[in-house]
mmCIF file of C-alpha atoms in Angstrom:
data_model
loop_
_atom_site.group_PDB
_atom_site.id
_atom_site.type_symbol
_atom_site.label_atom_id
_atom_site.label_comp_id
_atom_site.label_asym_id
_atom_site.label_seq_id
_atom_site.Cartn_x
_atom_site.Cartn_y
_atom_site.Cartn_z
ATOM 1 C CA UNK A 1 -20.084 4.597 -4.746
ATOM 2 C CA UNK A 2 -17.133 5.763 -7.149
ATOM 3 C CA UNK A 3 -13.929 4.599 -6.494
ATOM 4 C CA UNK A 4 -10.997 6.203 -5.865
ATOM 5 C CA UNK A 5 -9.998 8.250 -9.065
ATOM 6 C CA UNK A 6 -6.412 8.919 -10.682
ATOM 7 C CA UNK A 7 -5.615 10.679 -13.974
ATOM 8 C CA UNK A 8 -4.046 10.030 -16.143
ATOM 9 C CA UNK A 9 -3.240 6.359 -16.552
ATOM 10 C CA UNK A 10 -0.051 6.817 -18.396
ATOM 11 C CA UNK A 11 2.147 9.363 -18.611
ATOM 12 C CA UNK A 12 5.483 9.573 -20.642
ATOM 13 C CA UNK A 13 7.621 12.823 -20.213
ATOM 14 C CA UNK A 14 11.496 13.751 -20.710
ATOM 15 C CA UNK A 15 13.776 13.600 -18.281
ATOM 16 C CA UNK A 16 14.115 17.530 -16.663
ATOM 17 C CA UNK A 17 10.185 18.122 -17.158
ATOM 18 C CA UNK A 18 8.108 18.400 -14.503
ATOM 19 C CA UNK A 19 4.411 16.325 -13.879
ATOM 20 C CA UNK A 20 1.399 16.692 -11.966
ATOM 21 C CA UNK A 21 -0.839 13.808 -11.271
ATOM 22 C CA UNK A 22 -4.019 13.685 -9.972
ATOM 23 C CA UNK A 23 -6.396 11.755 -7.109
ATOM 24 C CA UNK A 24 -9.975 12.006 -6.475
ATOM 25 C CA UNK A 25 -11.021 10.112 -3.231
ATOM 26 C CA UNK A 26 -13.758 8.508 -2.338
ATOM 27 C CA UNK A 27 -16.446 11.146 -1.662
ATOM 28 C CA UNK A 28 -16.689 11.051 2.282
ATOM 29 C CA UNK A 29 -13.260 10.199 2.538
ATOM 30 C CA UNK A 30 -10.345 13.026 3.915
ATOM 31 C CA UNK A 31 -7.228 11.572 3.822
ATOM 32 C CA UNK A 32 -5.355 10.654 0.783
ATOM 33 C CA UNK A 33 -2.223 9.272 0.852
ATOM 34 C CA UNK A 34 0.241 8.422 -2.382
ATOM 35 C CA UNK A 35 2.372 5.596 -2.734
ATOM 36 C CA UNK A 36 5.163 4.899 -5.612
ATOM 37 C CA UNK A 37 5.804 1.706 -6.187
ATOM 38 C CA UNK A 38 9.025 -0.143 -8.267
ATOM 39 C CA UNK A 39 10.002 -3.252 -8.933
ATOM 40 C CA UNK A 40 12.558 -3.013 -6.867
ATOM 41 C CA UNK A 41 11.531 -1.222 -3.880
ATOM 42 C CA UNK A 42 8.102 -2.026 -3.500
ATOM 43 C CA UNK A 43 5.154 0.506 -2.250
ATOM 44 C CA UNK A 44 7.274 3.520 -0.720
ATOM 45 C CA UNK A 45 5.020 6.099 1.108
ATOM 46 C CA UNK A 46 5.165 9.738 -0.175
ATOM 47 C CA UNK A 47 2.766 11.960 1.771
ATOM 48 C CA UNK A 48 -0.306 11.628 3.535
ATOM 49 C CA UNK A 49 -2.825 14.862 3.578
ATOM 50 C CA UNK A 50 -5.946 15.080 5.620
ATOM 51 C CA UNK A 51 -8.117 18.477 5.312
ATOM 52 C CA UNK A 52 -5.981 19.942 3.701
ATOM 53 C CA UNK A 53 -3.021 19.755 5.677
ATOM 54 C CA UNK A 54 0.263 17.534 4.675
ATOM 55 C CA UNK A 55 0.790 14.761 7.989
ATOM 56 C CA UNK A 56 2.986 12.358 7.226
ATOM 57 C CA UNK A 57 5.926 12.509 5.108
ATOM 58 C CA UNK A 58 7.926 10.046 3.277
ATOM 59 C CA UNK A 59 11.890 10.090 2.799
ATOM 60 C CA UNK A 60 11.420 11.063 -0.732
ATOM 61 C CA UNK A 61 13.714 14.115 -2.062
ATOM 62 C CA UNK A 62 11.968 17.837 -2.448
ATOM 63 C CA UNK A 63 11.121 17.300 -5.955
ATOM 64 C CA UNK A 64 8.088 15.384 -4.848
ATOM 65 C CA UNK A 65 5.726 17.923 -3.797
ATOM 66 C CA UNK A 66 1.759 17.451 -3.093
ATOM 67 C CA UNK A 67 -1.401 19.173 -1.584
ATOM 68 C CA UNK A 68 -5.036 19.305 -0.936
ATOM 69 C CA UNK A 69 -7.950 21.018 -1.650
ATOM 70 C CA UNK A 70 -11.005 21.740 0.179
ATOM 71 C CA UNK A 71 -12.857 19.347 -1.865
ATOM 72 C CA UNK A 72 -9.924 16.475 -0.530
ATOM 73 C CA UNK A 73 -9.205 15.794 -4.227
ATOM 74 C CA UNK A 74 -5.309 15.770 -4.284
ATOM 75 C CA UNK A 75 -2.342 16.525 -6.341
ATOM 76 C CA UNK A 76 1.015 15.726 -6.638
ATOM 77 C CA UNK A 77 3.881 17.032 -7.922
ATOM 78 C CA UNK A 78 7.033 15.895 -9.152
ATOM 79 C CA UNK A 79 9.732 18.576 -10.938
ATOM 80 C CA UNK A 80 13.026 18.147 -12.548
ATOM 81 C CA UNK A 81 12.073 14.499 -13.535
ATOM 82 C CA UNK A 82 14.492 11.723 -13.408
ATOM 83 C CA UNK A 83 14.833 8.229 -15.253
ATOM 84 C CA UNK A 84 14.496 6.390 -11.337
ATOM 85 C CA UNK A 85 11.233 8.743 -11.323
ATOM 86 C CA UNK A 86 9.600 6.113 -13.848
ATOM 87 C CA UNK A 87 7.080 4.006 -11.493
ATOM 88 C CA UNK A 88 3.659 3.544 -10.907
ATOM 89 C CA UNK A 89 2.292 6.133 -8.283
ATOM 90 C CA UNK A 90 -0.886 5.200 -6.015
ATOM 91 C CA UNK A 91 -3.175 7.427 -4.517
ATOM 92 C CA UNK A 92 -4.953 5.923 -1.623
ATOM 93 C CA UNK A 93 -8.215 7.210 0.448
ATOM 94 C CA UNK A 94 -9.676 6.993 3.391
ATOM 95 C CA UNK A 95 -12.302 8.082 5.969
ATOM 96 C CA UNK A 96 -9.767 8.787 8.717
ATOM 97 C CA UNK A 97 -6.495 6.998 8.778
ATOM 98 C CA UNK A 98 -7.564 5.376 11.958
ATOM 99 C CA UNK A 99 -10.660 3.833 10.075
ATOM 100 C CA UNK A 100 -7.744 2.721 7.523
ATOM 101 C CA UNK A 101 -5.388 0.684 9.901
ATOM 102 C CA UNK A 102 -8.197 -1.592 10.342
ATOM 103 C CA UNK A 103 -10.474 -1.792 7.049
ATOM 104 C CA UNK A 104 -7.236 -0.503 5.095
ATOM 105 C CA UNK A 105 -7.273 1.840 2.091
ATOM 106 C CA UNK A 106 -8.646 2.102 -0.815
ATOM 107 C CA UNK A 107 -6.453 2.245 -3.392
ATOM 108 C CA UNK A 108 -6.486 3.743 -7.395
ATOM 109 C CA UNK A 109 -5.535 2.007 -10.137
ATOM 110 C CA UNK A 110 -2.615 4.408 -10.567
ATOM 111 C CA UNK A 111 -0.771 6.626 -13.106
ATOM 112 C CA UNK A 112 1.985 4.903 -14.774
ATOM 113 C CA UNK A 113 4.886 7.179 -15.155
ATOM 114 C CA UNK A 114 7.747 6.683 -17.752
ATOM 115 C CA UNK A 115 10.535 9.043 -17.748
ATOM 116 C CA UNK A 116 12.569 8.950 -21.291
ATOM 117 C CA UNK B 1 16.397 0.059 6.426
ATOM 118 C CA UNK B 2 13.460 -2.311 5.083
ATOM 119 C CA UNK B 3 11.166 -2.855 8.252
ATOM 120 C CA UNK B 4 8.770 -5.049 6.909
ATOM 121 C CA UNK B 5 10.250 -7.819 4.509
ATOM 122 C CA UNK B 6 8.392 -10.721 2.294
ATOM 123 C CA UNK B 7 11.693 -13.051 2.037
ATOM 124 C CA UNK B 8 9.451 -14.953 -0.354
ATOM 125 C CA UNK B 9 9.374 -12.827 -3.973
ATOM 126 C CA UNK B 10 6.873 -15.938 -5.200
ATOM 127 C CA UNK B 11 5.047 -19.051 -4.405
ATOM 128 C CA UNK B 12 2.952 -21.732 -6.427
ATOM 129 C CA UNK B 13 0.808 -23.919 -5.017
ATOM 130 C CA UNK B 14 -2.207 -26.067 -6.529
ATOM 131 C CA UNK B 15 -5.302 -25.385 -6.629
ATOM 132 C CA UNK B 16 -7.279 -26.311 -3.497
ATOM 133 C CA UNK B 17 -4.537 -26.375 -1.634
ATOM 134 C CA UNK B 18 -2.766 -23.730 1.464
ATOM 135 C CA UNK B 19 -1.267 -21.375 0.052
ATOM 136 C CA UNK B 20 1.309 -19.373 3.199
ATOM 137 C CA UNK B 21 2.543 -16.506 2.808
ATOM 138 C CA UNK B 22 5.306 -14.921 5.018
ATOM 139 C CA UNK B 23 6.206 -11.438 6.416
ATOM 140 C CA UNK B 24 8.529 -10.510 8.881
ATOM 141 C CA UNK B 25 8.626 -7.349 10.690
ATOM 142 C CA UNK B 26 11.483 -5.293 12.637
ATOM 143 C CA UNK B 27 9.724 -2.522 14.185
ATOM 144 C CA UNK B 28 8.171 -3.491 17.234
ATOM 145 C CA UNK B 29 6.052 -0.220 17.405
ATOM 146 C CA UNK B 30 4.123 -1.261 14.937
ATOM 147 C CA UNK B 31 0.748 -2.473 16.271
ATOM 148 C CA UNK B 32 -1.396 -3.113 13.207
ATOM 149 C CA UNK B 33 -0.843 -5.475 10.226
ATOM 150 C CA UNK B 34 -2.750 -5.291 6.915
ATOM 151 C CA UNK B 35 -2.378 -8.121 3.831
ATOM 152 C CA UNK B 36 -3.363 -6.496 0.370
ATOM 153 C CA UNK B 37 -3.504 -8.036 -2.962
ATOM 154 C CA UNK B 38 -2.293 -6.443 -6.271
ATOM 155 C CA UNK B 39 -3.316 -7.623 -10.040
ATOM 156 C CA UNK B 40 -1.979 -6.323 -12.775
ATOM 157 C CA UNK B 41 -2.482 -2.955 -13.695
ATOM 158 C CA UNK B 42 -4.756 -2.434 -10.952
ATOM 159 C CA UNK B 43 -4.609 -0.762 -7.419
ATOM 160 C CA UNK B 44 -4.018 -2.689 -4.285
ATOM 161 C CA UNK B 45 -6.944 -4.240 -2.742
ATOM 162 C CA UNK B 46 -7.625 -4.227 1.045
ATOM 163 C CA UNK B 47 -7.828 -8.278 2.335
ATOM 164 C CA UNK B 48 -7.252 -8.431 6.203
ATOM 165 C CA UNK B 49 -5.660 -6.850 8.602
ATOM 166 C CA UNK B 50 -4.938 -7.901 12.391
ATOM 167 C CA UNK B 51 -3.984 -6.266 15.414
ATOM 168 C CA UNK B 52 -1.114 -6.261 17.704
ATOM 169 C CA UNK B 53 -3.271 -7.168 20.836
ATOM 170 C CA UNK B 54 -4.430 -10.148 18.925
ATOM 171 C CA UNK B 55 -2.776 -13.628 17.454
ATOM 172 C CA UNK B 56 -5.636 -14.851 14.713
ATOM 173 C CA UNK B 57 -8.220 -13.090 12.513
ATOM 174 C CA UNK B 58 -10.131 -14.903 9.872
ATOM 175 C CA UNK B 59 -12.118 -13.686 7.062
ATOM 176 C CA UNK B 60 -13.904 -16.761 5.054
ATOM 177 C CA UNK B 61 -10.451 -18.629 3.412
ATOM 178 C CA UNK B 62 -8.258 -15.831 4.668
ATOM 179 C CA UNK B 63 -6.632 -16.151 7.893
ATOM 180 C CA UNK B 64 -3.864 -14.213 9.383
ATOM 181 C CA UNK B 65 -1.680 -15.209 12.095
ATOM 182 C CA UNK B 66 0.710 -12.712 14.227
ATOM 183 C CA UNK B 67 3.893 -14.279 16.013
ATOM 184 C CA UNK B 68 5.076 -10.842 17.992
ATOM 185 C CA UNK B 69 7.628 -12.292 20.104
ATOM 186 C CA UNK B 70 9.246 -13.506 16.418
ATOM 187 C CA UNK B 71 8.006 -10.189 14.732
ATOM 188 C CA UNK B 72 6.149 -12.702 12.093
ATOM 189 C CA UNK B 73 3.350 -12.729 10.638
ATOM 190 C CA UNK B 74 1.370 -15.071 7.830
ATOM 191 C CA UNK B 75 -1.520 -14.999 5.589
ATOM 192 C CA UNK B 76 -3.048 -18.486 5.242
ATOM 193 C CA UNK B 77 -5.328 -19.170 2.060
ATOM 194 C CA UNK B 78 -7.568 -21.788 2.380
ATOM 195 C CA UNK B 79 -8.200 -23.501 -0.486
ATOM 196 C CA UNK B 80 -6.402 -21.886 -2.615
ATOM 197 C CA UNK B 81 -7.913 -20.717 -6.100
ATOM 198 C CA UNK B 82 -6.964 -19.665 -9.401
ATOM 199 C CA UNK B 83 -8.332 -16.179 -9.177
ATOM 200 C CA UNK B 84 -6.230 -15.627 -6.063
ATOM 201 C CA UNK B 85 -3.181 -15.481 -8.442
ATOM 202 C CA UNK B 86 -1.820 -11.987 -7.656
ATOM 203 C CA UNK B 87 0.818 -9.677 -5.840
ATOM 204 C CA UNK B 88 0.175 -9.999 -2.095
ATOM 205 C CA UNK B 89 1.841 -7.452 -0.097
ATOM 206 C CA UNK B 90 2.061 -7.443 3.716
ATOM 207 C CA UNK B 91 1.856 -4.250 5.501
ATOM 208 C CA UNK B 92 2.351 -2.405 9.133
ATOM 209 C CA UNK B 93 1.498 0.751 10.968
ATOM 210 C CA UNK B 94 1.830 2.648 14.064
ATOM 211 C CA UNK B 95 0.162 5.311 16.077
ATOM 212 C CA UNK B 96 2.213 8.175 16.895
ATOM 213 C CA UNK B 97 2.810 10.474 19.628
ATOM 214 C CA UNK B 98 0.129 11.992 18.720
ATOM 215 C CA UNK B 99 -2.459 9.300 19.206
ATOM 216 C CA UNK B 100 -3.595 9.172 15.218
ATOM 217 C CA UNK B 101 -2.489 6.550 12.590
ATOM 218 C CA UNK B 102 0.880 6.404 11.087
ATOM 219 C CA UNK B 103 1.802 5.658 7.169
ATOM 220 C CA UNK B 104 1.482 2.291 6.110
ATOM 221 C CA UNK B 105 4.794 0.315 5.714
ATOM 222 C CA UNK B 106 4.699 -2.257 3.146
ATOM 223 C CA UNK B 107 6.516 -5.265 1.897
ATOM 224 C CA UNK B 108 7.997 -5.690 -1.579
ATOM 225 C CA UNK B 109 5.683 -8.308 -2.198
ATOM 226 C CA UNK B 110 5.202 -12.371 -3.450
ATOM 227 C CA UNK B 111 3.666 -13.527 -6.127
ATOM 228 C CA UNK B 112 1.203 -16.040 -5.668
ATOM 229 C CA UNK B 113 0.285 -18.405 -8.633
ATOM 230 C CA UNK B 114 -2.195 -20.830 -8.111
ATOM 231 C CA UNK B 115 -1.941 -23.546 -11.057
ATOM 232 C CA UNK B 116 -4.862 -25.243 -11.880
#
């Protein structure tokens, strides 16, 4: 069974650009969720989707943007880039999000994001 | 207002030793604890998880232990190898009003090195 999929690995873009990233779940699975994570602050939630439909929301500004598609592949979206932007962002999937709380998500490997 | 905190940012024990690692908790909504653990350049990986109504789960050398009168919680690894060496980040959730799974609130993390 494939693994939870993110593209790209590494991303470098200028400060004002925007960036799309990209998450394909496990196949079965419906809900995504993405995660950025810092040295400083940890893993911060961003938004959970399930079929399609945006759930849960972090406190992250409106710059950070995502959705679903019928296939529960993801995107996310983050315009007018800035330098505390640069972090590794984690996609995460699961069957249900109740099937998550107790065998937890699974997790990409990431996209490494450096804003210059 | 960090809910979940890992006072500890790293630990070293030997090998075949305990290793302990510590979490604390201020939401007292939150009814299901997970433990994940990072390596570099990699995704987090589910370990355990435990919930609310109970005090002990074990999982071959993982246990975790919930305190909820103290709102603490610890993962005990037992004996403690060198391939454990990672990021281990403690995590918490909650079912809303709506009876389905919340986001996942995590820790900023400790870094366990096991020395040979």
């Amino acid at each position: 069974k494939a693994g939870v999929t993110q593209t790209p690995r590494y991303l470098i873009k200028t400060r004002g650009q925007q960036v799309t990233l990209s998450c394909s779940p496990i196949s079965g699975h419906r809900s995504v969720s993405w995660y950025q994570q810092t040295p400083g602050q940890g893993l911060q939630f961003l938004f959970e989707y399930f079929s399609e439909t945006q759930r849960n929301k972090g406190n992250f500004p409106g710059r950070f943007s995502g959705r679903q598609f019928s296939n529960s592949r993801s995107e996310m979206n983050v315009s007018t880039l800035e330098l505390g932007d640069s972090a590794l962002y984690l996609c995460a999937s699961s069957s249900t999000s109740g099937t998550a709380r107790i065998y937890g998500y699974t997790f990409g490997s990431g996209t490494r994001l450096t804003v210059v | 207002d960090q809910q979940v905190k890992q006072n500890s940012p790293s630990l070293s024990v030997q090998e075949g030793r305990i290793s302990i690692l510590n979490c604390d908790y201020t939401n007292s909504m939150f009814d299901y604890f997970l433990w994940y653990k990072k390596y570099p350049a990699e995704g987090p990986t589910f370990l355990i998880s435990i919930s609310s109504i109970k005090d002990k789960n074990e999982d071959g050398r993982f246990t975790v232990f919930l305190n909820k009168s103290a709102k603490h919680l610890s993962l005990h690894i037992v004996p403690s190898q060198p391939g454990d060496s990672a990021v281990y980040f403690c995590a918490a959730s909650r079912t809303n009003s709506g009876g389905s799974n919340y986001k996942l609130t995590f820790g900023k993390g400790t870094l366990l090195t096991v020395n040979p």
